[in-house]
PDB file of C-alpha atoms and ligand atoms in Angstrom:
ATOM      1  CA  MET A  48     110.499 112.290  96.960  1.00  0.00           C
ATOM      2  CA  LYS A  49     107.376 112.299  99.093  1.00  0.00           C
ATOM      3  CA  LYS A  50     106.068 108.816  99.906  1.00  0.00           C
ATOM      4  CA  ILE A  51     102.353 108.942  99.280  1.00  0.00           C
ATOM      5  CA  ALA A  52      99.919 106.093  99.996  1.00  0.00           C
ATOM      6  CA  LEU A  53      96.361 105.847  98.751  1.00  0.00           C
ATOM      7  CA  PHE A  54      93.991 104.206 101.246  1.00  0.00           C
ATOM      8  CA  PRO A  55      91.050 103.138  99.090  1.00  0.00           C
ATOM      9  CA  GLY A  56      87.735 101.817 100.348  1.00  0.00           C
ATOM     10  CA  SER A  57      83.982 102.224 100.444  1.00  0.00           C
ATOM     11  CA  PHE A  58      84.074 103.697 103.961  1.00  0.00           C
ATOM     12  CA  ASP A  59      80.315 103.258 104.335  1.00  0.00           C
ATOM     13  CA  PRO A  60      80.897 104.323 107.068  1.00  0.00           C
ATOM     14  CA  PHE A  61      84.540 105.190 107.935  1.00  0.00           C
ATOM     15  CA  THR A  62      85.216 103.503 111.284  1.00  0.00           C
ATOM     16  CA  LYS A  63      87.724 103.587 114.140  1.00  0.00           C
ATOM     17  CA  GLY A  64      89.341 100.575 112.435  1.00  0.00           C
ATOM     18  CA  HIS A  65      89.938 102.666 109.310  1.00  0.00           C
ATOM     19  CA  GLU A  66      91.196 105.586 111.408  1.00  0.00           C
ATOM     20  CA  ASP A  67      93.729 103.262 113.036  1.00  0.00           C
ATOM     21  CA  ILE A  68      95.054 102.180 109.623  1.00  0.00           C
ATOM     22  CA  VAL A  69      95.435 105.839 108.553  1.00  0.00           C
ATOM     23  CA  LEU A  70      97.251 106.839 111.757  1.00  0.00           C
ATOM     24  CA  ARG A  71      99.600 103.858 111.571  1.00  0.00           C
ATOM     25  CA  GLY A  72     100.091 104.530 107.854  1.00  0.00           C
ATOM     26  CA  LEU A  73     101.356 108.000 108.757  1.00  0.00           C
ATOM     27  CA  ASN A  74     104.250 106.343 110.622  1.00  0.00           C
ATOM     28  CA  ILE A  75     105.352 104.856 107.304  1.00  0.00           C
ATOM     29  CA  PHE A  76     104.299 107.379 104.660  1.00  0.00           C
ATOM     30  CA  ASP A  77     104.649 111.146 104.310  1.00  0.00           C
ATOM     31  CA  GLU A  78     101.068 111.504 103.151  1.00  0.00           C
ATOM     32  CA  VAL A  79      97.953 109.333 103.169  1.00  0.00           C
ATOM     33  CA  VAL A  80      95.192 110.006 100.661  1.00  0.00           C
ATOM     34  CA  ILE A  81      91.900 108.433 101.695  1.00  0.00           C
ATOM     35  CA  GLY A  82      90.020 107.529  98.517  1.00  0.00           C
ATOM     36  CA  ILE A  83      86.303 106.897  98.820  1.00  0.00           C
ATOM     37  CA  GLY A  84      85.407 104.729  95.846  1.00  0.00           C
ATOM     38  CA  LYS A  85      82.072 105.303  94.143  1.00  0.00           C
ATOM     39  CA  ASN A  86      80.465 102.204  92.789  1.00  0.00           C
ATOM     40  CA  ALA A  87      77.677 102.962  90.340  1.00  0.00           C
ATOM     41  CA  ASN A  88      76.145  99.518  90.955  1.00  0.00           C
ATOM     42  CA  LYS A  89      76.129  99.750  94.733  1.00  0.00           C
ATOM     43  CA  LYS A  90      73.846 102.117  96.586  1.00  0.00           C
ATOM     44  CA  ARG A  91      75.540 103.630  99.614  1.00  0.00           C
ATOM     45  CA  TYR A  92      73.952 103.753 103.067  1.00  0.00           C
ATOM     46  CA  PHE A  93      75.796 106.879 104.257  1.00  0.00           C
ATOM     47  CA  PRO A  94      75.888 109.587 101.550  1.00  0.00           C
ATOM     48  CA  LEU A  95      79.282 110.015  99.908  1.00  0.00           C
ATOM     49  CA  GLU A  96      79.699 113.771 100.369  1.00  0.00           C
ATOM     50  CA  THR A  97      78.624 113.621 104.017  1.00  0.00           C
ATOM     51  CA  MET A  98      81.146 110.843 104.664  1.00  0.00           C
ATOM     52  CA  LYS A  99      83.876 112.855 102.910  1.00  0.00           C
ATOM     53  CA  GLU A 100      83.188 115.842 105.186  1.00  0.00           C
ATOM     54  CA  LEU A 101      83.130 113.679 108.320  1.00  0.00           C
ATOM     55  CA  ILE A 102      86.481 112.091 107.426  1.00  0.00           C
ATOM     56  CA  GLU A 103      87.974 115.512 106.619  1.00  0.00           C
ATOM     57  CA  GLY A 104      86.792 116.745 110.010  1.00  0.00           C
ATOM     58  CA  THR A 105      88.391 113.736 111.726  1.00  0.00           C
ATOM     59  CA  PHE A 106      91.809 114.613 110.288  1.00  0.00           C
ATOM     60  CA  SER A 107      91.424 118.399 110.182  1.00  0.00           C
ATOM     61  CA  ASN A 108      94.540 118.864 112.317  1.00  0.00           C
ATOM     62  CA  ARG A 109      96.716 116.746 110.005  1.00  0.00           C
ATOM     63  CA  GLU A 110      97.992 118.376 106.845  1.00  0.00           C
ATOM     64  CA  ASN A 111      99.289 115.096 105.483  1.00  0.00           C
ATOM     65  CA  VAL A 112      95.881 113.409 105.252  1.00  0.00           C
ATOM     66  CA  LYS A 113      93.696 114.162 102.229  1.00  0.00           C
ATOM     67  CA  VAL A 114      90.286 112.839 101.276  1.00  0.00           C
ATOM     68  CA  ILE A 115      89.101 112.300  97.707  1.00  0.00           C
ATOM     69  CA  THR A 116      86.203 110.524  96.045  1.00  0.00           C
ATOM     70  CA  TYR A 117      86.665 108.629  92.794  1.00  0.00           C
ATOM     71  CA  GLU A 118      84.930 106.500  90.231  1.00  0.00           C
ATOM     72  CA  ASP A 119      87.655 104.691  88.307  1.00  0.00           C
ATOM     73  CA  LEU A 120      90.161 101.872  88.769  1.00  0.00           C
ATOM     74  CA  THR A 121      91.936 102.302  92.101  1.00  0.00           C
ATOM     75  CA  ALA A 122      95.395 101.797  90.570  1.00  0.00           C
ATOM     76  CA  ARG A 123      94.754 104.546  88.018  1.00  0.00           C
ATOM     77  CA  ILE A 124      93.734 106.959  90.766  1.00  0.00           C
ATOM     78  CA  ALA A 125      96.869 106.054  92.725  1.00  0.00           C
ATOM     79  CA  ARG A 126      98.979 107.048  89.740  1.00  0.00           C
ATOM     80  CA  GLU A 127      96.980 110.252  89.354  1.00  0.00           C
ATOM     81  CA  VAL A 128      97.562 111.359  92.967  1.00  0.00           C
ATOM     82  CA  GLY A 129     101.246 110.372  92.824  1.00  0.00           C
ATOM     83  CA  ALA A 130     100.868 107.389  95.166  1.00  0.00           C
ATOM     84  CA  LYS A 131     103.195 104.423  94.655  1.00  0.00           C
ATOM     85  CA  PHE A 132     101.594 102.591  97.560  1.00  0.00           C
ATOM     86  CA  LEU A 133      98.143 101.330  98.387  1.00  0.00           C
ATOM     87  CA  LEU A 134      97.337 100.997 102.057  1.00  0.00           C
ATOM     88  CA  ARG A 135      94.924  98.279 103.180  1.00  0.00           C
ATOM     89  CA  GLY A 136      93.941  96.705 106.482  1.00  0.00           C
ATOM     90  CA  LEU A 137      93.840  92.958 107.120  1.00  0.00           C
ATOM     91  CA  ARG A 138      91.450  91.655 109.745  1.00  0.00           C
ATOM     92  CA  ASN A 139      91.253  87.961 108.997  1.00  0.00           C
ATOM     93  CA  THR A 140      91.717  85.259 106.366  1.00  0.00           C
ATOM     94  CA  THR A 141      88.610  86.371 104.467  1.00  0.00           C
ATOM     95  CA  ASP A 142      90.200  89.804 104.002  1.00  0.00           C
ATOM     96  CA  PHE A 143      93.413  88.076 102.915  1.00  0.00           C
ATOM     97  CA  GLU A 144      91.747  86.004 100.166  1.00  0.00           C
ATOM     98  CA  TYR A 145      90.057  89.090  98.768  1.00  0.00           C
ATOM     99  CA  GLU A 146      93.050  91.402  99.092  1.00  0.00           C
ATOM    100  CA  ASN A 147      95.390  88.882  97.503  1.00  0.00           C
ATOM    101  CA  GLY A 148      93.342  88.976  94.299  1.00  0.00           C
ATOM    102  CA  ILE A 149      92.880  92.715  94.062  1.00  0.00           C
ATOM    103  CA  SER A 150      96.505  93.509  94.806  1.00  0.00           C
ATOM    104  CA  GLN A 151      97.546  91.347  91.803  1.00  0.00           C
ATOM    105  CA  VAL A 152      95.062  93.155  89.594  1.00  0.00           C
ATOM    106  CA  ASN A 153      96.242  96.543  90.812  1.00  0.00           C
ATOM    107  CA  ARG A 154      99.799  95.677  89.800  1.00  0.00           C
ATOM    108  CA  TYR A 155      98.568  94.555  86.424  1.00  0.00           C
ATOM    109  CA  VAL A 156      97.010  98.007  85.933  1.00  0.00           C
ATOM    110  CA  TYR A 157      99.957  99.962  87.410  1.00  0.00           C
ATOM    111  CA  GLU A 158     103.053  97.840  87.740  1.00  0.00           C
ATOM    112  CA  GLU A 159     104.935 100.163  90.087  1.00  0.00           C
ATOM    113  CA  ILE A 160     102.189 100.070  92.701  1.00  0.00           C
ATOM    114  CA  GLU A 161     102.941  98.188  95.920  1.00  0.00           C
ATOM    115  CA  THR A 162     100.161  97.285  98.348  1.00  0.00           C
ATOM    116  CA  VAL A 163     101.083  97.569 102.005  1.00  0.00           C
ATOM    117  CA  PHE A 164      98.913  95.650 104.472  1.00  0.00           C
ATOM    118  CA  LEU A 165      98.617  96.511 108.115  1.00  0.00           C
ATOM    119  CA  ILE A 166      97.279  93.882 110.478  1.00  0.00           C
ATOM    120  CA  THR A 167      94.328  95.278 112.399  1.00  0.00           C
ATOM    121  CA  SER A 168      94.806  96.248 116.016  1.00  0.00           C
ATOM    122  CA  PRO A 169      93.071  93.401 117.910  1.00  0.00           C
ATOM    123  CA  GLN A 170      90.604  95.618 119.770  1.00  0.00           C
ATOM    124  CA  LEU A 171      89.383  97.041 116.444  1.00  0.00           C
ATOM    125  CA  ALA A 172      89.269  93.811 114.426  1.00  0.00           C
ATOM    126  CA  PRO A 173      85.566  93.097 115.061  1.00  0.00           C
ATOM    127  CA  ILE A 174      84.514  96.477 113.646  1.00  0.00           C
ATOM    128  CA  SER A 175      83.106  96.296 110.157  1.00  0.00           C
ATOM    129  CA  SER A 176      81.181  98.881 108.161  1.00  0.00           C
ATOM    130  CA  SER A 177      78.448  96.366 107.346  1.00  0.00           C
ATOM    131  CA  ILE A 178      77.783  95.541 111.014  1.00  0.00           C
ATOM    132  CA  ILE A 179      77.650  99.258 111.814  1.00  0.00           C
ATOM    133  CA  ARG A 180      75.125  99.804 109.024  1.00  0.00           C
ATOM    134  CA  ASP A 181      72.942  97.030 110.435  1.00  0.00           C
ATOM    135  CA  LEU A 182      73.091  98.444 113.950  1.00  0.00           C
ATOM    136  CA  HIS A 183      72.304 101.947 112.712  1.00  0.00           C
ATOM    137  CA  ARG A 184      69.468 100.807 110.458  1.00  0.00           C
ATOM    138  CA  TYR A 185      67.649  99.465 113.508  1.00  0.00           C
ATOM    139  CA  GLY A 186      68.228 102.552 115.616  1.00  0.00           C
ATOM    140  CA  GLN A 187      71.216 101.410 117.686  1.00  0.00           C
ATOM    141  CA  ASN A 188      73.686 104.153 118.599  1.00  0.00           C
ATOM    142  CA  VAL A 189      77.002 103.467 116.814  1.00  0.00           C
ATOM    143  CA  ASP A 190      79.108 106.389 118.086  1.00  0.00           C
ATOM    144  CA  ASP A 191      81.489 104.040 119.927  1.00  0.00           C
ATOM    145  CA  PHE A 192      82.683 102.619 116.607  1.00  0.00           C
ATOM    146  CA  LEU A 193      83.193 105.907 114.778  1.00  0.00           C
ATOM    147  CA  PRO A 194      85.936 108.543 115.169  1.00  0.00           C
ATOM    148  CA  TYR A 195      83.371 111.370 114.695  1.00  0.00           C
ATOM    149  CA  ASN A 196      79.772 111.996 115.661  1.00  0.00           C
ATOM    150  CA  LEU A 197      77.116 111.389 113.050  1.00  0.00           C
ATOM    151  CA  PRO A 198      75.080 114.532 112.384  1.00  0.00           C
ATOM    152  CA  LYS A 199      71.763 114.580 114.209  1.00  0.00           C
ATOM    153  CA  PRO A 200      69.042 114.070 113.158  1.00  0.00           C
ATOM    154  CA  SER A 201      70.207 110.955 111.424  1.00  0.00           C
ATOM    155  CA  ILE A 202      71.696 111.552 107.952  1.00  0.00           C
ATOM    156  CA  VAL A 203      69.889 108.624 106.390  1.00  0.00           C
TER     157      VAL A 203
HETATM  158  P1  LIG B 102      86.208  97.819 100.616  1.00  0.00           P
HETATM  159  O1  LIG B 102      84.768  97.901 100.207  1.00  0.00           O
HETATM  160  O2  LIG B 102      87.155  98.279  99.555  1.00  0.00           O
HETATM  161  O3  LIG B 102      86.650  96.541 101.265  1.00  0.00           O
HETATM  162  P2  LIG B 102      86.087  99.026 103.248  1.00  0.00           P
HETATM  163  O4  LIG B 102      85.669 100.427 103.460  1.00  0.00           O
HETATM  164  O5  LIG B 102      85.196  97.950 103.744  1.00  0.00           O
HETATM  165  O6  LIG B 102      86.340  98.957 101.692  1.00  0.00           O
HETATM  166  O7  LIG B 102      87.531  98.765 103.852  1.00  0.00           O
HETATM  167  C1  LIG B 102      88.667  99.488 103.422  1.00  0.00           C
HETATM  168  C2  LIG B 102      89.921  98.845 103.989  1.00  0.00           C
HETATM  169  O8  LIG B 102      89.904  98.939 105.397  1.00  0.00           O
HETATM  170  C3  LIG B 102      90.072  97.366 103.676  1.00  0.00           C
HETATM  171  O9  LIG B 102      91.454  97.106 103.471  1.00  0.00           O
HETATM  172  C4  LIG B 102      89.591  96.686 104.914  1.00  0.00           C
HETATM  173  O10 LIG B 102      90.193  95.418 105.094  1.00  0.00           O
HETATM  174  C5  LIG B 102      90.089  97.659 105.961  1.00  0.00           C
HETATM  175  N1  LIG B 102      89.302  97.569 107.203  1.00  0.00           N
HETATM  176  C6  LIG B 102      87.973  97.501 107.352  1.00  0.00           C
HETATM  177  N2  LIG B 102      87.609  97.448 108.665  1.00  0.00           N
HETATM  178  C7  LIG B 102      88.777  97.477 109.358  1.00  0.00           C
HETATM  179  C8  LIG B 102      89.102  97.413 110.752  1.00  0.00           C
HETATM  180  N3  LIG B 102      88.167  97.287 111.705  1.00  0.00           N
HETATM  181  N4  LIG B 102      90.402  97.479 111.086  1.00  0.00           N
HETATM  182  C9  LIG B 102      91.354  97.582 110.124  1.00  0.00           C
HETATM  183  N5  LIG B 102      91.129  97.616 108.807  1.00  0.00           N
HETATM  184  C10 LIG B 102      89.853  97.565 108.425  1.00  0.00           C
END
């Protein structure tokens, strides 16, 4: 049976740190589904559909990477796409505290789900979506942190 992992996140924006987790995930799983979660209460900075297209473009040469958007419990979506694994990245102890909680909840919702954590590659650990948003908001070029080029003129 195909081993499928769902890599869920806000990806606002998807960064080189996220790309690294996907590529390393492909060494473990047959397929990685990147799930961009929609949160009705949180306004995005980079539009969802644009981000989906940019991520699809990043992995256009890899058949075993898919991109979906969803608005539901992550564990339910994992079941829906046939994923028995959730893929997450761990940068530091703050990530650990947060991830510890949500992985328990995900197993409560779907008891067969197993969360697999990859420790961030050290050179990518400082990259966070929120810092990139701040840089971009004030006109700083952020291309170095992203695995694709943002459309010009700016998409936001
Ligand atoms: P969420 O809002 O669900 O935390 P993010 O898009 O911020 O979504 O992150 C998705 C996943 O990617 C999380 O597991 C997060 O820890 C991980 N991640 C974020 N930045 C990096 C990075 N630079 N290197 C590795 N993993 C990262």
